[in-house]
Structures are given as C-alpha cells and as structure tokens.
Coordinates of C-alpha atoms and ligand atoms in Angstrom, one line a residue:
V161 CA 70.1 -33.6 -87.5
K162 CA 69.6 -37.3 -86.9
L163 CA 68.8 -38.4 -83.3
L164 CA 68.9 -42.0 -82.2
L165 CA 67.2 -42.6 -78.9
V166 CA 68.0 -45.8 -77.0
N167 CA 66.0 -47.6 -74.4
P168 CA 68.5 -49.9 -72.7
S169 CA 66.2 -51.4 -70.2
T170 CA 65.4 -55.1 -70.4
L171 CA 64.3 -55.3 -66.7
D172 CA 61.1 -57.4 -66.6
R173 CA 60.2 -57.1 -62.9
P174 CA 57.5 -56.7 -61.8
Y175 CA 56.7 -56.7 -65.5
P176 CA 58.4 -55.1 -68.6
V177 CA 57.8 -51.4 -68.7
P178 CA 57.4 -49.7 -72.1
P179 CA 59.8 -46.7 -72.6
L180 CA 57.2 -44.0 -72.3
G181 CA 59.8 -41.3 -71.4
V182 CA 62.0 -42.1 -74.4
C183 CA 59.0 -42.1 -76.8
R184 CA 57.9 -38.7 -75.3
A185 CA 61.4 -37.4 -75.9
A186 CA 61.2 -38.7 -79.5
T187 CA 57.9 -36.9 -80.1
A188 CA 59.3 -33.7 -78.6
A189 CA 62.3 -34.0 -80.9
E190 CA 60.7 -34.8 -84.2
S191 CA 60.1 -31.2 -85.3
R192 CA 63.8 -30.6 -85.2
A193 CA 65.3 -33.9 -86.1
E194 CA 65.0 -37.2 -87.9
V195 CA 64.3 -39.5 -85.0
R196 CA 64.6 -43.2 -84.5
V197 CA 64.2 -45.3 -81.3
Y198 CA 66.1 -48.5 -80.6
D199 CA 64.4 -50.6 -77.9
A200 CA 66.6 -53.2 -76.3
A201 CA 63.6 -55.0 -74.8
V202 CA 62.9 -56.3 -78.4
D203 CA 66.1 -58.1 -78.9
G204 CA 68.0 -58.0 -75.6
G205 CA 70.4 -55.4 -77.0
E206 CA 71.8 -57.6 -79.8
G207 CA 70.9 -55.2 -82.6
L208 CA 72.3 -52.0 -80.9
T209 CA 75.5 -51.7 -83.0
R210 CA 73.7 -52.4 -86.2
A211 CA 71.1 -49.9 -85.4
V212 CA 73.7 -47.2 -84.8
E213 CA 75.7 -48.0 -87.9
E214 CA 72.7 -48.2 -90.2
F215 CA 71.1 -44.9 -89.0
G216 CA 74.3 -42.9 -88.7
P217 CA 73.0 -40.6 -86.0
D218 CA 74.4 -37.1 -85.2
V219 CA 73.4 -37.5 -81.6
V220 CA 72.6 -40.6 -79.5
G221 CA 70.3 -40.2 -76.6
L222 CA 70.3 -42.8 -73.8
G223 CA 67.1 -43.0 -71.7
I224 CA 68.0 -44.0 -68.1
R225 CA 64.9 -45.0 -66.2
N226 CA 66.3 -47.4 -63.6
V227 CA 69.6 -47.0 -61.8
D228 CA 68.8 -49.8 -59.3
D229 CA 65.8 -51.6 -58.0
A230 CA 65.5 -49.6 -54.8
V231 CA 65.5 -52.9 -52.8
M232 CA 67.8 -53.1 -49.9
G233 CA 70.2 -56.0 -50.1
S234 CA 69.5 -56.9 -53.7
G235 CA 72.9 -55.4 -54.8
A236 CA 71.4 -54.2 -58.1
F237 CA 73.3 -51.3 -59.7
F238 CA 72.5 -51.0 -63.4
P239 CA 75.0 -48.3 -64.6
E240 CA 77.8 -50.8 -64.7
A241 CA 76.1 -53.0 -67.3
L242 CA 74.9 -49.8 -69.0
R243 CA 78.4 -48.7 -69.5
E244 CA 79.6 -52.1 -70.8
S245 CA 76.7 -53.1 -73.0
F246 CA 75.5 -49.7 -74.2
V247 CA 77.9 -46.8 -73.8
E248 CA 81.0 -48.7 -75.0
P249 CA 79.4 -50.3 -78.1
I250 CA 77.8 -46.9 -79.0
R251 CA 81.1 -45.1 -78.6
E252 CA 82.8 -47.8 -80.8
A253 CA 80.1 -47.5 -83.5
T254 CA 79.9 -43.7 -83.8
R255 CA 81.6 -40.4 -82.9
A256 CA 78.3 -38.7 -82.3
P257 CA 77.9 -37.1 -78.9
L258 CA 76.1 -39.1 -76.2
L259 CA 73.2 -37.4 -74.5
L260 CA 71.6 -38.7 -71.3
G261 CA 68.0 -38.3 -70.0
G262 CA 65.2 -40.1 -68.1
S263 CA 63.7 -40.3 -64.7
G264 CA 66.6 -42.2 -63.1
Y265 CA 69.1 -39.9 -64.8
S266 CA 67.3 -36.9 -63.4
I267 CA 68.0 -37.9 -59.9
F268 CA 71.8 -38.2 -60.5
P269 CA 72.5 -35.8 -63.4
R270 CA 76.1 -35.0 -62.6
A271 CA 77.1 -38.3 -61.2
L272 CA 75.8 -40.3 -64.1
L273 CA 77.4 -38.0 -66.7
D274 CA 80.7 -38.7 -65.1
Y275 CA 80.2 -42.4 -64.4
L276 CA 79.2 -43.1 -68.0
G277 CA 81.5 -40.5 -69.6
A278 CA 78.6 -39.1 -71.6
D279 CA 78.8 -35.7 -73.3
F280 CA 75.7 -34.0 -72.0
G281 CA 72.4 -34.6 -70.2
I282 CA 68.9 -33.1 -69.8
P283 CA 67.6 -33.6 -66.3
G284 CA 63.8 -33.5 -66.1
P285 CA 61.3 -33.4 -68.9
A286 CA 62.8 -33.5 -72.4
E287 CA 60.0 -31.3 -73.9
G288 CA 61.3 -27.8 -74.5
V289 CA 64.9 -28.4 -73.8
L290 CA 65.6 -31.2 -76.3
P291 CA 64.3 -29.3 -79.3
D292 CA 66.5 -26.3 -78.3
L293 CA 69.5 -28.5 -78.0
L294 CA 69.0 -30.1 -81.4
E295 CA 68.6 -26.7 -83.0
T296 CA 71.8 -25.5 -81.4
L297 CA 73.7 -28.6 -82.5
A298 CA 72.3 -28.2 -86.1
L299 CA 73.6 -24.7 -86.2
G300 CA 77.0 -25.8 -84.8
G301 CA 76.4 -23.8 -81.5
D302 CA 77.5 -24.5 -78.0
P303 CA 75.3 -27.0 -76.1
A304 CA 76.5 -25.6 -72.8
A305 CA 74.7 -22.4 -73.7
V306 CA 71.3 -24.1 -73.9
P307 CA 69.3 -23.6 -70.7
G308 CA 68.4 -27.0 -69.2
V309 CA 71.4 -28.8 -70.7
L310 CA 74.1 -30.1 -68.5
V311 CA 77.6 -30.5 -70.1
R312 CA 80.1 -32.8 -68.6
G313 CA 82.9 -30.7 -67.0
A314 CA 81.0 -27.4 -67.4
A315 CA 79.2 -25.4 -64.7
P316 CA 75.4 -26.0 -64.5
H317 CA 72.9 -23.4 -65.5
R318 CA 71.2 -21.5 -62.9
K319 CA 67.9 -21.6 -64.7
R320 CA 66.0 -24.7 -65.5
R321 CA 63.7 -24.3 -68.5
A322 CA 60.0 -24.9 -67.5
P323 CA 58.5 -27.6 -69.8
P324 CA 55.4 -26.7 -71.8
T325 CA 52.2 -27.5 -70.0
A326 CA 50.5 -29.3 -72.9
I327 CA 51.6 -32.9 -73.1
P328 CA 51.3 -34.5 -76.5
P329 CA 50.2 -38.1 -76.4
A330 CA 53.2 -40.5 -76.7
D331 CA 51.6 -42.9 -79.3
L332 CA 54.3 -45.5 -78.4
W333 CA 53.5 -47.6 -81.5
R334 CA 54.9 -44.9 -83.7
W335 CA 58.3 -45.4 -82.2
I336 CA 58.6 -49.0 -80.8
D337 CA 57.3 -52.5 -81.4
Y338 CA 54.8 -53.1 -78.5
A339 CA 55.1 -56.9 -78.7
P340 CA 57.5 -57.4 -75.7
Y341 CA 55.0 -55.5 -73.5
R342 CA 51.7 -57.0 -74.7
E343 CA 51.5 -60.1 -72.5
R344 CA 52.6 -58.9 -69.0
G345 CA 53.2 -55.2 -69.4
A346 CA 50.8 -52.3 -69.3
Y347 CA 50.5 -49.3 -71.7
P348 CA 51.6 -46.2 -69.8
V349 CA 49.5 -43.0 -69.9
Q350 CA 50.5 -39.9 -67.9
T351 CA 47.6 -37.6 -67.3
R352 CA 49.3 -35.1 -65.1
R353 CA 52.9 -34.2 -64.4
G354 CA 54.3 -33.3 -60.9
C355 CA 53.3 -34.0 -57.4
R356 CA 51.9 -31.8 -54.7
K357 CA 52.9 -34.1 -51.8
R358 CA 56.3 -33.8 -50.2
C359 CA 57.1 -37.3 -48.8
L360 CA 60.4 -37.4 -46.9
Y361 CA 62.2 -39.7 -49.2
C362 CA 60.7 -39.1 -52.6
T363 CA 62.3 -38.0 -55.8
Y364 CA 59.2 -37.3 -57.9
P365 CA 59.4 -33.5 -57.3
L366 CA 63.0 -33.5 -58.5
I367 CA 62.2 -35.5 -61.6
E368 CA 58.9 -34.1 -62.7
G369 CA 59.2 -30.5 -61.5
A370 CA 56.3 -28.3 -60.4
P371 CA 52.8 -29.9 -60.7
G372 CA 51.0 -29.0 -63.9
G373 CA 47.2 -28.9 -64.5
G374 CA 47.2 -32.1 -66.4
L375 CA 45.1 -33.3 -69.3
D376 CA 41.4 -32.7 -69.2
P377 CA 39.3 -35.9 -68.9
G378 CA 38.3 -35.7 -72.6
R379 CA 41.9 -35.8 -73.7
V380 CA 42.6 -38.8 -71.5
A381 CA 39.6 -40.7 -72.9
D382 CA 40.7 -39.8 -76.4
E383 CA 44.1 -41.4 -75.7
L384 CA 42.4 -44.5 -74.4
E385 CA 40.3 -44.8 -77.5
R386 CA 43.4 -44.3 -79.7
V387 CA 45.3 -47.0 -77.8
A388 CA 42.4 -49.5 -78.1
A389 CA 42.0 -48.7 -81.8
T390 CA 45.7 -49.3 -82.5
L391 CA 46.8 -52.0 -80.1
G392 CA 43.5 -53.8 -79.4
E393 CA 42.9 -55.1 -75.9
V394 CA 45.8 -54.1 -73.7
T395 CA 46.0 -53.0 -70.0
V396 CA 46.5 -49.3 -69.6
E397 CA 48.3 -48.0 -66.6
F398 CA 48.1 -44.4 -65.4
V399 CA 51.7 -43.4 -64.3
D400 CA 50.9 -40.2 -62.6
S401 CA 52.6 -39.6 -59.2
V402 CA 49.2 -39.6 -57.5
F403 CA 46.3 -40.4 -59.8
N404 CA 43.7 -39.3 -57.3
D405 CA 45.2 -35.8 -56.7
P406 CA 44.0 -33.1 -56.6
P407 CA 40.7 -34.4 -55.3
G408 CA 38.0 -34.8 -57.9
R409 CA 40.4 -35.4 -60.8
A410 CA 40.4 -39.2 -60.9
E411 CA 36.6 -39.1 -60.4
A412 CA 36.2 -36.8 -63.5
I413 CA 38.5 -39.0 -65.6
C414 CA 36.6 -42.2 -64.6
R415 CA 33.2 -40.5 -65.3
E416 CA 34.3 -39.5 -68.8
I417 CA 35.4 -43.1 -69.5
V418 CA 32.1 -44.4 -68.3
R419 CA 30.1 -41.8 -70.2
R420 CA 31.8 -42.8 -73.5
G421 CA 31.1 -46.4 -72.9
L422 CA 34.8 -47.3 -73.2
R423 CA 35.7 -50.7 -71.8
P424 CA 39.4 -50.4 -71.0
R425 CA 41.4 -52.6 -68.6
L426 CA 43.0 -50.1 -66.2
R427 CA 45.5 -50.0 -63.4
T428 CA 47.6 -47.4 -61.5
M429 CA 50.1 -47.5 -58.6
G430 CA 49.4 -43.9 -57.8
I431 CA 46.5 -44.0 -55.4
N432 CA 46.8 -41.9 -52.2
P433 CA 44.8 -43.4 -49.3
A434 CA 43.8 -39.9 -48.2
G435 CA 41.5 -39.5 -51.2
V436 CA 40.0 -43.0 -51.2
T437 CA 36.2 -42.8 -50.8
P438 CA 33.5 -45.3 -51.6
E439 CA 32.5 -43.1 -54.5
L440 CA 36.0 -43.1 -56.0
I441 CA 36.3 -46.9 -55.8
E442 CA 32.9 -47.4 -57.4
L443 CA 33.8 -45.0 -60.2
M444 CA 37.1 -46.7 -60.7
R445 CA 35.5 -50.1 -60.9
R446 CA 32.9 -48.9 -63.4
A447 CA 35.7 -47.3 -65.5
G448 CA 37.7 -50.5 -65.7
F449 CA 39.9 -50.9 -62.7
G450 CA 40.0 -54.5 -61.6
Q451 CA 42.4 -53.9 -58.7
I452 CA 44.0 -51.0 -56.8
D453 CA 47.5 -50.4 -55.5
A454 CA 47.5 -48.8 -52.0
T455 CA 50.8 -47.3 -50.9
P456 CA 50.4 -45.9 -47.4
D457 CA 54.1 -46.8 -46.6
S458 CA 53.1 -47.1 -42.9
A459 CA 50.1 -47.4 -40.6
S460 CA 51.9 -46.0 -37.5
P461 CA 50.7 -42.5 -36.6
A462 CA 54.2 -41.5 -35.7
M463 CA 55.7 -42.9 -38.9
L464 CA 53.0 -41.3 -41.1
A465 CA 54.0 -38.0 -39.6
S466 CA 57.8 -38.7 -39.9
L467 CA 57.4 -39.7 -43.6
R468 CA 55.3 -36.6 -44.1
K469 CA 52.5 -38.6 -45.8
G470 CA 49.9 -36.0 -45.2
F471 CA 47.2 -38.3 -43.8
S472 CA 46.3 -39.9 -40.5
R473 CA 45.9 -43.4 -39.3
R474 CA 42.2 -42.7 -39.0
R475 CA 42.0 -41.6 -42.6
L476 CA 43.9 -44.7 -43.7
E477 CA 41.5 -47.0 -41.8
A478 CA 38.6 -45.3 -43.5
A479 CA 40.2 -46.0 -46.9
A480 CA 40.9 -49.6 -46.0
R481 CA 37.3 -50.1 -44.9
A482 CA 36.0 -48.6 -48.1
L483 CA 38.2 -50.9 -50.2
R484 CA 37.0 -53.9 -48.3
Q485 CA 33.4 -53.0 -48.4
A486 CA 33.6 -52.6 -52.1
A487 CA 35.5 -55.9 -52.4
M488 CA 38.1 -54.2 -54.5
P489 CA 41.2 -56.4 -54.9
T490 CA 44.1 -54.4 -53.4
M491 CA 47.9 -54.7 -53.4
W492 CA 49.3 -53.0 -50.3
F493 CA 52.8 -51.5 -50.2
F494 CA 54.6 -50.6 -47.0
L495 CA 58.1 -49.0 -46.5
L496 CA 59.5 -50.0 -43.2
G497 CA 62.5 -48.7 -41.2
G498 CA 62.2 -44.9 -41.8
P499 CA 63.4 -42.2 -39.4
G500 CA 61.9 -42.9 -36.0
E501 CA 60.8 -46.5 -36.7
T502 CA 60.9 -48.7 -33.6
R503 CA 59.5 -52.1 -32.7
E504 CA 56.4 -50.3 -31.4
T505 CA 55.7 -48.4 -34.6
L506 CA 56.3 -51.5 -36.7
H507 CA 53.7 -53.3 -34.6
E508 CA 51.3 -50.5 -35.3
T509 CA 51.6 -51.2 -39.0
F510 CA 51.4 -55.0 -38.5
D511 CA 48.3 -54.5 -36.4
F512 CA 46.7 -52.5 -39.2
I513 CA 47.5 -55.3 -41.7
D514 CA 45.9 -57.9 -39.5
R515 CA 42.8 -55.9 -38.8
F516 CA 42.1 -54.1 -42.0
V517 CA 43.7 -56.0 -44.9
S518 CA 41.8 -58.9 -46.5
P519 CA 43.8 -62.2 -46.4
D520 CA 43.0 -62.4 -50.1
D521 CA 44.9 -59.2 -50.8
L522 CA 48.6 -58.9 -51.2
V523 CA 50.9 -57.1 -48.8
S524 CA 54.4 -56.1 -50.0
L525 CA 56.9 -55.1 -47.3
S526 CA 60.0 -53.1 -48.1
G527 CA 62.7 -52.8 -45.5
G528 CA 65.0 -49.8 -45.7
L529 CA 64.5 -46.6 -47.7
R530 CA 66.6 -45.9 -50.8
I531 CA 68.3 -42.6 -50.0
Y532 CA 68.2 -40.2 -52.9
P533 CA 70.2 -37.0 -53.2
G534 CA 68.3 -33.7 -52.7
T535 CA 65.6 -35.2 -50.5
P536 CA 65.0 -34.4 -46.8
L537 CA 65.8 -38.1 -46.0
A538 CA 69.3 -37.6 -47.4
R539 CA 69.9 -34.7 -45.1
L540 CA 68.6 -36.8 -42.1
A541 CA 70.9 -39.7 -43.1
V542 CA 73.9 -37.3 -43.0
A543 CA 72.8 -35.9 -39.7
D544 CA 72.4 -39.5 -38.3
G545 CA 75.8 -40.4 -39.5
L546 CA 74.6 -43.1 -41.9
V547 CA 75.9 -41.3 -45.0
R548 CA 79.0 -39.2 -45.5
P549 CA 78.3 -35.6 -46.5
G550 CA 79.1 -35.2 -50.2
D551 CA 78.2 -38.9 -51.1
D552 CA 76.5 -38.6 -54.5
L553 CA 74.4 -41.7 -53.5
L554 CA 74.6 -43.1 -57.0
V555 CA 75.6 -46.4 -55.5
P556 CA 72.5 -47.3 -53.5
R557 CA 72.4 -46.5 -49.8
F558 CA 69.5 -47.4 -47.6
Y559 CA 68.1 -45.7 -44.5
V560 CA 67.2 -47.9 -41.6
S561 CA 66.2 -46.3 -38.3
P562 CA 69.2 -46.4 -35.9
R563 CA 66.7 -47.1 -33.2
L564 CA 65.9 -50.5 -34.8
G565 CA 68.9 -51.4 -36.9
E566 CA 68.9 -53.6 -39.9
E567 CA 68.9 -56.8 -37.9
G568 CA 66.1 -55.7 -35.6
L569 CA 64.1 -54.7 -38.7
Q570 CA 64.7 -58.1 -40.4
D571 CA 63.8 -60.0 -37.2
E572 CA 60.5 -58.2 -36.7
V573 CA 59.6 -58.6 -40.4
D574 CA 60.5 -62.4 -40.4
R575 CA 58.4 -63.0 -37.3
F576 CA 55.4 -61.1 -38.9
L577 CA 55.7 -63.0 -42.2
A578 CA 55.6 -66.4 -40.7
G579 CA 52.3 -68.0 -41.6
R580 CA 50.9 -65.0 -43.4
F581 CA 50.8 -66.2 -46.9
N582 CA 49.5 -63.0 -48.4
C583 CA 52.4 -61.0 -47.0
L584 CA 55.8 -60.9 -48.7
R585 CA 59.0 -59.1 -48.8
A586 CA 59.7 -56.7 -51.7
S587 CA 63.0 -58.4 -52.1
E588 CA 61.5 -61.9 -52.5
P589 CA 62.2 -63.2 -56.0
G590 CA 59.1 -63.0 -58.3
P591 CA 57.0 -66.1 -59.1
S592 CA 58.9 -68.8 -61.0
P593 CA 58.1 -69.4 -64.7
E594 CA 56.4 -72.7 -63.7
M595 CA 54.2 -70.9 -61.2
L596 CA 53.2 -68.3 -63.7
R597 CA 52.4 -71.0 -66.2
R598 CA 50.4 -72.9 -63.7
A599 CA 48.5 -69.7 -62.8
A600 CA 47.8 -69.0 -66.5
D601 CA 46.5 -72.6 -67.0
E602 CA 44.3 -72.4 -64.0
R603 CA 42.8 -69.1 -65.1
R604 CA 42.1 -70.4 -68.6
A605 CA 40.5 -73.6 -67.2
T606 CA 38.2 -71.7 -64.8
G607 CA 37.7 -68.7 -67.0
S608 CA 38.6 -66.6 -64.0
S609 CA 39.0 -62.9 -64.5
E610 CA 40.3 -62.2 -61.0
P611 CA 43.5 -60.2 -60.7
M612 CA 46.6 -62.3 -61.4
F613 CA 48.0 -61.6 -57.9
R614 CA 45.1 -63.4 -56.4
T615 CA 45.6 -66.5 -58.5
L616 CA 49.3 -66.4 -57.5
L617 CA 48.5 -66.0 -53.8
R618 CA 46.3 -69.0 -53.9
L619 CA 49.1 -71.1 -55.4
R620 CA 51.4 -69.7 -52.9
R621 CA 49.1 -70.9 -50.1
L622 CA 49.4 -74.4 -51.6
G623 CA 53.2 -74.2 -51.1
L624 CA 54.2 -73.2 -54.7
R625 CA 56.9 -70.6 -55.3
Ligands
B12_287 C1 54.9 -45.3 -63.1 C2 56.2 -45.9 -62.5 C3 56.4 -47.2 -62.4 C4 55.3 -48.2 -62.9 C5 55.4 -48.3 -64.4 C6 54.1 -48.7 -65.1 C7 54.1 -48.6 -66.6 N1 53.3 -49.4 -67.2 O1 54.9 -47.9 -67.2 C8 55.7 -49.5 -62.1 C9 54.9 -49.6 -60.8 C10 55.5 -50.8 -62.9 C11 57.2 -49.2 -61.8 C12 58.1 -50.2 -61.6 C13 59.4 -50.0 -61.2 N2 60.0 -48.8 -60.9 CO1 59.1 -47.1 -61.2 N3 58.4 -45.4 -61.5 C14 57.3 -45.0 -62.1 C15 57.2 -43.4 -62.1 C16 56.3 -43.0 -61.0 C17 56.8 -42.7 -63.4 C18 57.5 -43.2 -64.6 C19 56.9 -42.6 -65.8 O2 56.3 -43.3 -66.6 N4 56.9 -41.3 -66.0 C20 56.3 -40.6 -67.1 C21 57.3 -40.3 -68.2 C22 56.7 -39.5 -69.4 O3 58.3 -39.5 -67.7 P1 59.9 -39.9 -67.8 O4 60.0 -41.3 -68.0 O5 60.6 -39.3 -66.6 O6 60.3 -39.2 -69.1 C23 60.6 -37.8 -69.2 C24 62.0 -37.4 -68.8 O7 62.6 -38.2 -67.9 C25 62.7 -37.2 -70.1 N5 63.4 -38.4 -70.7 C26 63.0 -39.7 -70.7 N6 63.9 -40.4 -71.4 C27 64.7 -39.6 -72.0 C28 65.8 -39.8 -72.8 C29 66.6 -38.7 -73.3 C30 67.8 -39.0 -74.2 C31 66.3 -37.4 -72.8 C32 67.1 -36.3 -73.3 C33 65.2 -37.2 -72.0 C34 64.4 -38.3 -71.6 O8 61.7 -36.8 -71.0 C35 60.5 -37.5 -70.7 C36 59.3 -36.7 -71.1 O9 59.2 -35.5 -70.4 C37 58.7 -43.1 -61.7 C38 59.0 -41.9 -60.8 C39 58.8 -40.6 -61.6 N7 58.0 -39.7 -61.0 O10 59.3 -40.4 -62.7 C40 59.2 -44.4 -61.0 C41 60.7 -44.8 -61.1 C42 61.1 -44.6 -62.6 N8 60.7 -46.2 -60.8 C43 61.7 -46.6 -60.1 C44 62.0 -48.0 -59.8 C45 63.1 -48.2 -58.9 C46 61.1 -49.0 -60.2 C47 61.3 -50.5 -60.0 C48 62.8 -51.0 -60.2 C49 60.8 -50.9 -58.6 C50 60.9 -52.4 -58.3 N9 61.8 -52.7 -57.4 O11 60.1 -53.1 -58.9 C51 60.4 -51.1 -61.1 C52 61.1 -51.4 -62.5 C53 60.1 -51.8 -63.5 C54 60.8 -52.0 -64.9 N10 60.5 -53.2 -65.5 O12 61.6 -51.2 -65.4 C55 62.6 -45.4 -59.8 C56 63.9 -45.4 -60.6 C57 65.1 -44.8 -59.7 C58 66.0 -45.9 -59.4 N11 66.2 -46.1 -58.1 O13 66.6 -46.5 -60.2 C59 61.7 -44.2 -60.1 C60 62.4 -43.0 -60.6 C61 61.0 -43.9 -58.7 C62 61.9 -43.4 -57.7 N12 62.3 -44.3 -56.7 O14 62.4 -42.3 -57.6 N13 57.4 -47.9 -61.9

C-alpha cells in the first residue's frame, strides 16, 4: 500500500511549526506501507498535485493541526481554505480514499469528516490504529471494522484503541525538509503524552488520551544528540502538555542533559507554575533554557478555581518570585473572561502583573476562551445560553463571562494596556518584517544572546511595530 501524508499548514505565527504529528504518523505507518510526506510549508502548496500524481498513493492522509487560531475576533477558520486548496485538488488528482488525523482533527472528528467530505479519520494518536487500517485496506477489508477508525456516515466504535506506550522518535528529517523551520521555528520533541490536569476549557485530554509514563531521561537526551548531529544547531522545543509534570520529571531530564555535557538551545510552553521552584529554574538554565513560558491563565484566586487550574494565587506568587530572582526571561500568558470573571477578578490579575512581572518580560493577554466540544466549558456555555445545544463548535465560538460582557472585557483590557509596553493582546498582529529585520541587525551588532522577545520589546518601547 502507498500512503501519502500531507501537511497543509503554512501558518507561520508565532513561528512555523514542523509537522511532528504527521511525521510520527509516517513512522507508525512505514512497517505496513510505502510512505511519503508532502509538506506545504516548503512550497506553499504549489507542488501538491504533482506530488499526488507522481507517487500514485492508495491512501492520502491529511494532517489537521490547526482549525483556527483560537483568538477571539480574528475570524480565522482554516477548514475553508483546506477544502479549496487541498481536498479538492487531491480529489481531482486521485481516486484514493482521503484519511484525516491530527490534533485539530481529533477535537472535531465527525464535523470535519463531514465538512471536508473525507472518507475516514483517526481521532487521537495514529500509532496502533493507522497500521491496522493500512493492513485492512491492503487486504481489501472494511475500514469501518477497524477499532479507532471513524468512517463518514457510519456509526462510531465504542472502543478506542489505546496507543502503544513506547513512542519512537520522529526523526523529522527522514520525512521532510527542515529548511522552512530552521530560522524561526523550533524542533519539536514530545517526551510524554497526555495530561493529568483537568483545566475547564482544555482539549488536551481529548487529543492525547490517558497520560503515559513518558520517555526516560536517557531517551530524551539521545534524541537531542541525534537532532544536533543531524541538523546542527537548532532550537529544540518540548511539546508536552505540561513539561514539569509529574513533579521531578523535568528536573531529571535537565540533569541528564547537563550530565552528558550537551549544549542544546531549549524552550517549552508547557510549564505549570505550580511546580516552579528555584531548583527547577536553575536546572533548566543549566540544561539550555534561555527563557520560560509561564501560562497561569489568571492570577485571581476565584478564577484559578473556576478554571480548575489546580494551584493557588500564593503558589503563583512564589513561582513568579523564583523566576525573577533567577532573572529567567519569561513570557506570561493570561486567558481572560472565563466563567465568573468580573471587573474585580480582572483587577486581581492586573495587580499580579504589576507587582510580580518584570517590565522586561512579555505579557500576552487573550480575551475570550475558545469553546471546544466535550469540555466542561462547552457544557457551561450551553447552560449560560451562549451556545445552542448541539452546536458542533467547529466554527469558533468564544466564552466571555456574561457578568462582564465582551465590551466590558475589552474596555478593561484597553485601560490596562495603555502605557504598559511589555503587555500586549494575543490578537495583536505580530512584529512587522521591518521590525524583525531591525531586531536581527541589532542583535548581530551587539552580539546579544538575549531572547528575541526582549529585543522586540525594547524596539516596541521606542515606538516601532
Ligand atoms: C506544542 C503546541 C504548540 C507549540 C508548537 C511548538 C513546536 N515547535 O512544535 C506552539 C506554542 C508554537 C503552538 C502554537 C500554536 N498552536 Co498549538 N499546540 C501545541 C500542542 C500542545 C501539542 C502539539 C504537538 O506537537 N503534539 C505532539 C504530536 C506528536 O501529536 P499530534 O500532532 O497530535 O500528532 C498525533 C495525532 O494527532 C495523530 N496525527 C497527526 N497527524 C496525523 C495525520 C494523519 C493522516 C493521521 C491518521 C493521524 C495524525 O498521530 C500523531 C502521533 O500520535 C497542541 C495541543 C495538543 N495537546 O495536541 C496545541 C494545538 C495544536 N495548538 C493549537 C493552536 C490554536 C495553536 C496556535 C494557532 C495558537 C496561536 N494563536 O498562536 C499556534 C499555531 C502555530 C503554527 N504555526 O501552526 C490548537 C489547535 C486547535 C485549533 N483551535 O485549531 C491545539 C490543538 C491546542 C488547543 N487549543 O486545543 N502550539
């Protein structure tokens, strides 16, 4: 069987993201199929038809990572372009069945099958299910009989197949050209699948399934060595839901990196403030982290409880103090307007930013929570009358606390942002090409190795955009 996997994403904000999921699916499939990956980030999608015609696949798999950008008011809805620029050309070039998968797909398995008119889909991890599907197709069997495969128009299986616990390294370079990601992107490494947290709005438990044990630190370090040996100096990003969970895991990985004397450039967005200690920050710095993303969502005690974050304001303050004492550059992310948000709770978060966040650090404020099906937030949104029962939520809907309203939220955020140069809205357009160029020039001239966001913030303070 010949399987062509397609990464349709050319999104380059906040930076281009290599198609880790698609490459992992390719690795999972190669024992049962001849596999090729077409990555639209390389040529903007121009070579798609040629790639299909030349390879002559028996199955085409489309990896859907992003459905939208989860930003209220942006109007982004990617399935439309996906249908026009990928599904239609693929259908014209081949009669092979079209398979869907990916993290975005896994949130809307039924709705996206219908919207795109695809033949079948695999919600969740491809490992395990995809080889079974390929074997069945090779034997001329019925895909609807394969556990974990969803067929358009057919009833879903009761059982979902549990993925194998051992995760083989993706070795992206075997499948794609890394060039489009080298400058601004980061090489993704997943050390552990699943999440033990149950935040009110979050899809990760739906996408990744039950938490696994994860790779042992030696395997993680092996992967970093292999990446460096193959690609040279690239930034590596851990894409785990929460890198520092369970407690002690991140520390052990960092220690192994230090012990081997590796010198990687590392980042991760998955740091839970609850587990931030001076020891963890020191270990992360020694392992190669030049900055940390902190994602508390709120600093209001009531909102931390409402969003089910699992840590207290006091714990958050301790984490912020530790970050500042260690002078670790930090990007802070807040999600405002959740259930129960009022002017008072917003001010608790703003007060935290003023008192605990360094003015050299970046604060990103998101207003409105993207409502995803199957989450507790979706049930609340129905109860609050914000969403019709039965809405599949594929077209983005956002939750804003009825006690505040969208306008009230925008007003408060506007007022807070005025004069605070290090704070911005998540919906703000990214830095212009000129600003990026100017930042790069400045860094070259001064030999500065500070995080890029700090250089950009300084230019922003000078009035550049
Ligand atoms: C890490 C991460 C990031 C990092 C990426 C860093 C990096 N260097 O890669 C950063 C912070 C940069 C980021 C940015 C964004 N992200 Co993000 N991100 C994630 C996260 C947590 C993990 C993704 C990942 O790498 N997983 C590991 C891989 C191995 O798993 P996977 O991709 O799911 O692949 C498996 C399966 O899906 C399946 N599979 C994958 N492809 C295929 C294909 C076929 C044919 C088949 C059968 C199966 C299959 O098999 C794979 C192996 O098991 C997910 C949430 C999540 N838990 O999945 C959100 C997620 C993908 N992100 C999301 C969003 C919205 C964004 C942004 C648009 C946010 C923004 N406004 O900036 C940007 C877009 C960036 C871009 N250019 O594309 C959303 C997408 C949903 C949506 N609303 O569309 C998600 C799902 C989070 C959420 N809200 O639920 N993200």
